[in-house]
Every structure is written in structure tokens, then in C-alpha cells.
């Protein structure tokens, strides 16, 4: 809140480690449980840990029903003393980090495994849309049942008329991410994308066309939160949390979404991290549609409100560019694995600043900003989150 | 500009009739307030009873002050279309079959923004007015219209999905002998109905307005006695597959309640016509209509019942007639539920005393046949589910909503006039 004077406690002594991504698949006959188990196992193995070492467990998933994190403990044989279930979709990665970090800092848990994953059956996307939330069920799904495509089409249409953005401006984001994805062997999209292809793609929900939309896939992402001394003792590459924010239902009086909750809290984030936008070596935004990445450039302080179109015209968003953005290809090109879409940027950022990103590595990256955005409850995304993390780099 | 629809081609009997699919009808209980308002074509939203804040989407608690007192109020429908999209692919079969589909965000002058269907003539970024109507699933949906009427605007394909416009549709009106028949047929002819079947009971007995009926364009008089199952079945066999709108106009009216009659002869006739007549028609015509809810521009669209408003609360001077209408009203609710999968609307038109021989001693106001016919056709064009015709019916439903028990006591004093 404005006028708050007390300084938030930092995250000293807590680190992020063992980033894990299970390669995504377009459709899967497996369950969310299966995907989450795979990512958890991969993360633990990379840290040399066994499931018994995990005493904190944080889960994000849309397709676990009828289970929650509770059912997963028994299913996966975990006996945590700290348990969390985060239903925040695209904001869940940073929120999981925030909560787990405080638990470790307070000694409520020693090692928290944060996992997000979902399966994608042939009909599961339709089923999820029709009952996504009460407001969606009552007030958006009955109107064309266009799902998030239609909701973001409305936001994009409004943004374009308010700020003079063109489809080509959004195309720059998508084309650059595809370029990044070609370096990521796990990305679902493997063909290059040109601006002409982007512009001539078929319309899905005007002005949203095919390459503005993410592809729903199956997949999972995971990382561990632990004490710095434990990570050092195990010889694990790790990242420090310099600052973080989250906000829900910001600016409810805006007639349509023009900004996210980041705009309320961004100054605090930079102050907590003692950093400026120029200090970021890379940015991972939540990118289910390019318009929301553009809003994040603005609301996270990289350019002014409405300057997003000019910003993407001036900057090179590829891995080797002057503003590396969504280096794994993001959801637009690597795929959206349900709630794992809220983790993809964070997990990639941990790899980047610990120098373990391999083919997508940004040279010399030590500091990254990650932002999350989630849950089109009715007409806009309700949850927003962001964090600045730093590592030793390459 | 809306393209005028053309007379539908003759149906190819070898082609499969398209199955009616529906938009999602799942709603929270609070959201059903929108549906209740849509039944009468009213645009209502919740307004906080404590702080006055307007709510949308429908809620259980005020998003300004957390009060749970959220009554529904009529709202100024003016607004501005601040964003729009044309949905070209949908996960829902109903919309998938009907793309492209225009939707938008309208910022109401009254405050909140609403997501809504958008008429093809609504200007991009311009002023619109919101209507609240029932969609094919029978749930209330918001729809943005251009601020003023436009040529052929009623033919907009998205609008036709939420109305039951008689244009190019084939109508069956029961009971040619009723004093309403001529006015009804004239109103449907004027509204562009392509065929107007008029069911005639006891054709051997002459009645004064037969010639007037025959003179109306597109009228075909057909034998139909709603008290005779064989007659109803036979007609359904002939025209059931091309009846798009059915107006159940047959009714048997006699004054009197229980003790002043002394026998059940009239009561039996009242039930035969007013209740069992509806049942017979619904059993014979209902299945075919329900199966043709998505059958092109002249799909089956609506079933109309003309009911006495005393179905809601008994008027002792016409006590037994009221009771038969209460039975028919209850049956109409069942018919609605059974017709819903086919997307066929059941519209009840409630009237106070009509201006006819059986209500002759009652004081005005009374509902003239032309007024009834106008209300029916405009109700269909508007896509309504409940229509209250005339001052008596409107007054009575308001009292009934305010307190059914209070009204019951008031009704026992009334001579049937002002209710």
C-alpha cells in the first residue's frame, strides 16, 4: 500500500537450486501426477537428494482433480512438514518461491520442492475452460466460448486502439521468442517463424492470430528452495532472491485491463533488490499472449506506459540481443503446460544466472527479472508477481 | 449493415436435420438473477442495498462494502463498446458451428464493464445499448445493439439466435373460433410469417369471423380440436415437421368458483381445454419442434401459451377457470424444461380479463384481441419468456412478487376488475 514505511525483510540465506524441466508433449495419456513426479524426481536427482530429504512441498496444477497437494503427498510417498497448493496459474512460480523462501528462512522447512505440472488430454482444455472460475462460467464463457483467446483479443484490441500498437509490434515478440526456441531442444515449436508468416497466419479471435496463441501441452517444471549453506555444502549452483512482489485484483476500477498489479509494486521491488531496470541481464515475462508481455515491459519499468510498441521496435529480444527476453522460447514457442506456464520463466532464469542454461545461455548473465501473471477469472488477469534473482553466472 | 435474410429454401428431406447444440448453460445461483430478468427482457444488475455500488458479474457479496444485500435493479442500458473481437474458433460446439461470432467489452455509463454479444451494426468503439435476453440454453446473456435501429437489424444472425422472430416462420394458431384468432393471424401475417395454420374445431358449426380469417394472406385453416387426441395427432402428422411457432390460443372460460356451480361439468371442460389441451398439443407437436431447433432460418423457435394471470393467484369470481390455468402454468414450466435441449422457447403470455363475451360484466381495463396479438408478436421478436399483457396482469404480478399471501387475501375481495 502507498505510504507503507516498514521495510520488508530480505531473503538472505535462502537460495533456489536444481531447476528441472520435463520435456513437453502436445498431448499425453498420462496424468498430472505422472508429470509432477517426473519433474520432482529430475530436480531431486540433480541435487543428489531423495524424496525423504524433502520436508516442504509446494504444488501448482489445474488437472490434479480430485486431488490436491494433499493427495500427492501420499501418492508420491512424501512426508513433508510444510505443504502448499498454489492455484495461481501463471503467477504461481514466483508466489511459490516467495512462500517457500519464508518457510526455509523461518526454519519451518529445510528443503522445499516447488513443482508445477499439468497433463493435456485431447479434450481437457475445453473441459477446463467451461468451469475455469465462477465469473468465467457466468460472464465470459457464455459469450462465444472463445476462452482466453477471446479475452486477450479484447485486451489486445483495446491496447492497439489506445496506444497505436500494430500487429507487427506483437509479432516482434513472437518472432524473437521463436528464434530463442530454436536453440531449446525441448521446445514444442521447432520451425523458424518469419514476420510474414506471423502476419499472414489465420485469425483466431481478431486481432489475435495463430502465432499469438500458446499451444496447450503436457509438462512439468520444478526447483528447490533451501538454505544457502546446504546448497554450498552439496556443491549446487544456486540463485539468490533479491526481491519479490505479488498483487491480486489490482486496479479493479480500470474498465478493461491496461496494466497489471506490477504497476502497484514495482518501485518496491527495485528498492528491495537495490537494482534498476538496466541491471537486468535478461527478463522472463509471462507470455500467454504477446500483449501481456508488452504490458510487463511497461509495468516492470523497462519503458513507460504506452511505450511498449516503440520499445520492441528498438530492442532485440533474442538471446544474443540487447534485451534477452523469454530465452527458452517462452510459452509461445516452448508450449504452455498448464500451471507449469507459471514456472517456465523462473526455472529458465535460475538456469541462466547459474550458468547452466546450455544452448539458450545468455552470455555473462548474473541477474534476471521474472514476472508472473495469472488467472483470467473473468475479463482480466487477477494475479501478478515478479522477482529479481541473482547468481554467480557462468 | 445487416443483410436481410431471404426466404429459406424448401427443405431437402434427404439431408440430416442439424442437431441443436447449446451454449453453456452452467451458471451460479446469483447469475440466475440475470436469467430471471431476461425472461421479461429487462436489463437488471445487482445494486448494493447498503452502499449502492453496481455489481457485475453477479456476486454473493458487494465488492465495495461486503454487504450481502444485493437486490436486482433495472439499469441504464447505455454504454460504449471499448473493445471487440470476432471469435473464429471455439471449444464449444454451438459457437463453433456459428462462427464468426462478435463479442465485445462494453463500459456501461452506469459503471461496470460487461462482456457481451455484439450486433453486427454496433459501431466499432461507439455508443451501444445493452439488452438482456435468453440464449438457446435458456440463460440470460447481454447483447450490445446499435443505439438506434438499423435496416433489417432483426435479421442479424447472432440476434436471431436469441429471438423467435416470426419472419419466414410457419405458425400454428389453435382455435379458429376464438375471438382472438383474427387479430393473431393478422399480426403474424404482418410480421412476415410464411404460413399461418389456424386450427379449427367443430368445422361444421359456422362462426362469424371465418371469412375474415380466410382473407388474411398465408392463412390455411386446418381441422384441430385440442380436446380430441386423434385430431391433434393427425394434424401433427401432417404439419408437425413444419411448425416453427405454436400459439396455444384455445381456452375454455366460464365464470364461477366451487359452490355456485354445484357440479364439475364446466370444471371438466376447463381442464380438457386449458390443461389437457396443452398436454395433447405438447405430446404431439413437442417432439418434432424440439428436434428442429437448429433447422436453419425457419427453425422451430417458440411455443406460446396464452394464460390467465389468475394462474398466479386465484380470482374467486372465475375460480375454477383460474385453477385450470394454474395447472396449465405448472405444465408450461415442465414443457420449458423439456423443450430446452432443443433450444425452443416456451413463452407464456399472461393476460387479465379479455374483452370478450365471458368477461362482459367486468369493468375495464380489459385486454382487446389486437393488444394480445401485438404483445405476442413483439414478445417473440424480443425473445421473451414471460409477457404480462395489460394493466391488470402487470399490476397483479407486481403484487404477487411483493407478497403472494397478501395478494391472496386481496383477491378474495375483488370483483375481478382491478385485481
mmCIF file with all atom_site columns, C-alpha atoms in Angstrom, chain A residues 123 125-126 129-131 134-147 149-151 153-155 157-158 160-161 202-208 253-256 378-380, chain B residues 23-24 26-31 34 56-60 82-93 95-96 101 103-105 107 113-117 124 135 140-143:
data_model
loop_
_atom_site.group_PDB
_atom_site.id
_atom_site.type_symbol
_atom_site.label_atom_id
_atom_site.label_alt_id
_atom_site.label_comp_id
_atom_site.label_asym_id
_atom_site.label_entity_id
_atom_site.label_seq_id
_atom_site.pdbx_PDB_ins_code
_atom_site.Cartn_x
_atom_site.Cartn_y
_atom_site.Cartn_z
_atom_site.occupancy
_atom_site.B_iso_or_equiv
_atom_site.pdbx_formal_charge
_atom_site.auth_seq_id
_atom_site.auth_comp_id
_atom_site.auth_asym_id
_atom_site.auth_atom_id
_atom_site.pdbx_PDB_model_num
ATOM 1  C CA . UNK A 1 123 ? -10.419 -32.812 -24.555 1.00 0.00 ? 123 UNK A CA 1
ATOM 2  C CA . UNK A 1 125 ? -8.591  -27.832 -22.475 1.00 0.00 ? 125 UNK A CA 1
ATOM 3  C CA . UNK A 1 126 ? -12.269 -27.496 -23.390 1.00 0.00 ? 126 UNK A CA 1
ATOM 4  C CA . UNK A 1 129 ? -12.405 -23.585 -19.926 1.00 0.00 ? 129 UNK A CA 1
ATOM 5  C CA . UNK A 1 130 ? -16.062 -24.232 -19.232 1.00 0.00 ? 130 UNK A CA 1
ATOM 6  C CA . UNK A 1 131 ? -15.530 -24.384 -15.488 1.00 0.00 ? 131 UNK A CA 1
ATOM 7  C CA . UNK A 1 134 ? -17.320 -18.843 -11.370 1.00 0.00 ? 134 UNK A CA 1
ATOM 8  C CA . UNK A 1 135 ? -17.110 -15.480 -13.113 1.00 0.00 ? 135 UNK A CA 1
ATOM 9  C CA . UNK A 1 136 ? -15.794 -17.114 -16.284 1.00 0.00 ? 136 UNK A CA 1
ATOM 10 C CA . UNK A 1 137 ? -18.618 -19.627 -16.165 1.00 0.00 ? 137 UNK A CA 1
ATOM 11 C CA . UNK A 1 138 ? -21.228 -16.898 -15.584 1.00 0.00 ? 138 UNK A CA 1
ATOM 12 C CA . UNK A 1 139 ? -19.948 -13.958 -17.557 1.00 0.00 ? 139 UNK A CA 1
ATOM 13 C CA . UNK A 1 140 ? -17.349 -14.830 -20.194 1.00 0.00 ? 140 UNK A CA 1
ATOM 14 C CA . UNK A 1 141 ? -17.693 -18.449 -21.347 1.00 0.00 ? 141 UNK A CA 1
ATOM 15 C CA . UNK A 1 142 ? -21.337 -17.943 -22.499 1.00 0.00 ? 142 UNK A CA 1
ATOM 16 C CA . UNK A 1 143 ? -20.108 -15.241 -24.895 1.00 0.00 ? 143 UNK A CA 1
ATOM 17 C CA . UNK A 1 144 ? -18.656 -17.157 -27.797 1.00 0.00 ? 144 UNK A CA 1
ATOM 18 C CA . UNK A 1 145 ? -16.735 -19.585 -25.584 1.00 0.00 ? 145 UNK A CA 1
ATOM 19 C CA . UNK A 1 146 ? -13.530 -18.238 -27.069 1.00 0.00 ? 146 UNK A CA 1
ATOM 20 C CA . UNK A 1 147 ? -11.675 -18.890 -23.819 1.00 0.00 ? 147 UNK A CA 1
ATOM 21 C CA . UNK A 1 149 ? -8.080  -16.253 -26.851 1.00 0.00 ? 149 UNK A CA 1
ATOM 22 C CA . UNK A 1 150 ? -11.198 -14.069 -26.833 1.00 0.00 ? 150 UNK A CA 1
ATOM 23 C CA . UNK A 1 151 ? -10.374 -12.392 -23.514 1.00 0.00 ? 151 UNK A CA 1
ATOM 24 C CA . UNK A 1 153 ? -8.236  -10.458 -28.058 1.00 0.00 ? 153 UNK A CA 1
ATOM 25 C CA . UNK A 1 154 ? -10.343 -7.853  -26.268 1.00 0.00 ? 154 UNK A CA 1
ATOM 26 C CA . UNK A 1 155 ? -7.341  -6.626  -24.261 1.00 0.00 ? 155 UNK A CA 1
ATOM 27 C CA . UNK A 1 157 ? -7.848  -4.722  -29.395 1.00 0.00 ? 157 UNK A CA 1
ATOM 28 C CA . UNK A 1 158 ? -8.135  -2.120  -26.665 1.00 0.00 ? 158 UNK A CA 1
ATOM 29 C CA . UNK A 1 160 ? -3.927  -1.316  -30.002 1.00 0.00 ? 160 UNK A CA 1
ATOM 30 C CA . UNK A 1 161 ? -6.501  1.448   -30.199 1.00 0.00 ? 161 UNK A CA 1
ATOM 31 C CA . UNK A 1 202 ? -5.178  -17.279 -39.769 1.00 0.00 ? 202 UNK A CA 1
ATOM 32 C CA . UNK A 1 203 ? -7.197  -15.227 -37.333 1.00 0.00 ? 203 UNK A CA 1
ATOM 33 C CA . UNK A 1 204 ? -8.296  -16.994 -34.181 1.00 0.00 ? 204 UNK A CA 1
ATOM 34 C CA . UNK A 1 205 ? -10.118 -14.175 -32.438 1.00 0.00 ? 205 UNK A CA 1
ATOM 35 C CA . UNK A 1 206 ? -9.371  -10.842 -34.106 1.00 0.00 ? 206 UNK A CA 1
ATOM 36 C CA . UNK A 1 207 ? -6.819  -9.316  -33.676 1.00 0.00 ? 207 UNK A CA 1
ATOM 37 C CA . UNK A 1 208 ? -5.304  -12.484 -32.169 1.00 0.00 ? 208 UNK A CA 1
ATOM 38 C CA . UNK A 1 253 ? -11.680 0.232   -11.465 1.00 0.00 ? 253 UNK A CA 1
ATOM 39 C CA . UNK A 1 254 ? -9.906  0.059   -14.858 1.00 0.00 ? 254 UNK A CA 1
ATOM 40 C CA . UNK A 1 255 ? -12.693 -0.553  -17.394 1.00 0.00 ? 255 UNK A CA 1
ATOM 41 C CA . UNK A 1 256 ? -10.515 -3.097  -19.185 1.00 0.00 ? 256 UNK A CA 1
ATOM 42 C CA . UNK A 1 378 ? -13.458 -13.009 -15.740 1.00 0.00 ? 378 UNK A CA 1
ATOM 43 C CA . UNK A 1 379 ? -12.173 -10.323 -18.088 1.00 0.00 ? 379 UNK A CA 1
ATOM 44 C CA . UNK A 1 380 ? -8.608  -9.828  -16.891 1.00 0.00 ? 380 UNK A CA 1
ATOM 45 C CA . UNK B 2 23  ? -24.099 -22.580 -25.453 1.00 0.00 ? 23  UNK B CA 1
ATOM 46 C CA . UNK B 2 24  ? -23.037 -23.380 -21.916 1.00 0.00 ? 24  UNK B CA 1
ATOM 47 C CA . UNK B 2 26  ? -23.902 -23.520 -16.356 1.00 0.00 ? 26  UNK B CA 1
ATOM 48 C CA . UNK B 2 27  ? -24.478 -20.611 -14.004 1.00 0.00 ? 27  UNK B CA 1
ATOM 49 C CA . UNK B 2 28  ? -24.042 -19.790 -10.368 1.00 0.00 ? 28  UNK B CA 1
ATOM 50 C CA . UNK B 2 29  ? -27.227 -19.206 -8.404  1.00 0.00 ? 29  UNK B CA 1
ATOM 51 C CA . UNK B 2 30  ? -26.530 -15.474 -8.259  1.00 0.00 ? 30  UNK B CA 1
ATOM 52 C CA . UNK B 2 31  ? -26.168 -15.308 -12.046 1.00 0.00 ? 31  UNK B CA 1
ATOM 53 C CA . UNK B 2 34  ? -29.853 -12.188 -14.920 1.00 0.00 ? 34  UNK B CA 1
ATOM 54 C CA . UNK B 2 56  ? -21.025 -7.294  -12.331 1.00 0.00 ? 56  UNK B CA 1
ATOM 55 C CA . UNK B 2 57  ? -20.524 -10.244 -12.732 1.00 0.00 ? 57  UNK B CA 1
ATOM 56 C CA . UNK B 2 58  ? -23.272 -11.321 -10.303 1.00 0.00 ? 58  UNK B CA 1
ATOM 57 C CA . UNK B 2 59  ? -21.969 -11.816 -6.781  1.00 0.00 ? 59  UNK B CA 1
ATOM 58 C CA . UNK B 2 60  ? -22.869 -13.010 -3.335  1.00 0.00 ? 60  UNK B CA 1
ATOM 59 C CA . UNK B 2 82  ? -14.443 -0.160  -25.754 1.00 0.00 ? 82  UNK B CA 1
ATOM 60 C CA . UNK B 2 83  ? -13.062 -3.408  -27.187 1.00 0.00 ? 83  UNK B CA 1
ATOM 61 C CA . UNK B 2 84  ? -14.238 -6.114  -29.511 1.00 0.00 ? 84  UNK B CA 1
ATOM 62 C CA . UNK B 2 85  ? -13.213 -9.358  -31.096 1.00 0.00 ? 85  UNK B CA 1
ATOM 63 C CA . UNK B 2 86  ? -14.596 -11.784 -33.613 1.00 0.00 ? 86  UNK B CA 1
ATOM 64 C CA . UNK B 2 87  ? -14.337 -15.319 -32.322 1.00 0.00 ? 87  UNK B CA 1
ATOM 65 C CA . UNK B 2 88  ? -13.395 -17.600 -35.212 1.00 0.00 ? 88  UNK B CA 1
ATOM 66 C CA . UNK B 2 89  ? -12.673 -20.762 -33.298 1.00 0.00 ? 89  UNK B CA 1
ATOM 67 C CA . UNK B 2 90  ? -14.347 -22.020 -30.161 1.00 0.00 ? 90  UNK B CA 1
ATOM 68 C CA . UNK B 2 91  ? -14.111 -25.063 -27.954 1.00 0.00 ? 91  UNK B CA 1
ATOM 69 C CA . UNK B 2 92  ? -17.914 -25.063 -27.641 1.00 0.00 ? 92  UNK B CA 1
ATOM 70 C CA . UNK B 2 93  ? -19.755 -26.808 -30.473 1.00 0.00 ? 93  UNK B CA 1
ATOM 71 C CA . UNK B 2 95  ? -20.387 -21.383 -31.196 1.00 0.00 ? 95  UNK B CA 1
ATOM 72 C CA . UNK B 2 96  ? -18.036 -23.371 -33.386 1.00 0.00 ? 96  UNK B CA 1
ATOM 73 C CA . UNK B 2 101 ? -19.166 -14.540 -33.646 1.00 0.00 ? 101 UNK B CA 1
ATOM 74 C CA . UNK B 2 103 ? -18.230 -10.225 -28.810 1.00 0.00 ? 103 UNK B CA 1
ATOM 75 C CA . UNK B 2 104 ? -17.059 -7.135  -27.024 1.00 0.00 ? 104 UNK B CA 1
ATOM 76 C CA . UNK B 2 105 ? -16.444 -5.257  -23.823 1.00 0.00 ? 105 UNK B CA 1
ATOM 77 C CA . UNK B 2 107 ? -18.289 0.085   -20.464 1.00 0.00 ? 107 UNK B CA 1
ATOM 78 C CA . UNK B 2 113 ? -17.737 -3.125  -17.888 1.00 0.00 ? 113 UNK B CA 1
ATOM 79 C CA . UNK B 2 114 ? -19.553 -6.152  -19.264 1.00 0.00 ? 114 UNK B CA 1
ATOM 80 C CA . UNK B 2 115 ? -18.539 -8.759  -21.770 1.00 0.00 ? 115 UNK B CA 1
ATOM 81 C CA . UNK B 2 116 ? -21.384 -9.238  -24.243 1.00 0.00 ? 116 UNK B CA 1
ATOM 82 C CA . UNK B 2 117 ? -22.513 -10.398 -27.652 1.00 0.00 ? 117 UNK B CA 1
ATOM 83 C CA . UNK B 2 124 ? -16.727 -0.078  -33.525 1.00 0.00 ? 124 UNK B CA 1
ATOM 84 C CA . UNK B 2 135 ? -29.828 -17.577 -25.189 1.00 0.00 ? 135 UNK B CA 1
ATOM 85 C CA . UNK B 2 140 ? -29.659 -14.637 -19.586 1.00 0.00 ? 140 UNK B CA 1
ATOM 86 C CA . UNK B 2 141 ? -26.965 -13.077 -21.758 1.00 0.00 ? 141 UNK B CA 1
ATOM 87 C CA . UNK B 2 142 ? -26.066 -9.474  -22.502 1.00 0.00 ? 142 UNK B CA 1
ATOM 88 C CA . UNK B 2 143 ? -26.138 -8.199  -26.047 1.00 0.00 ? 143 UNK B CA 1
#
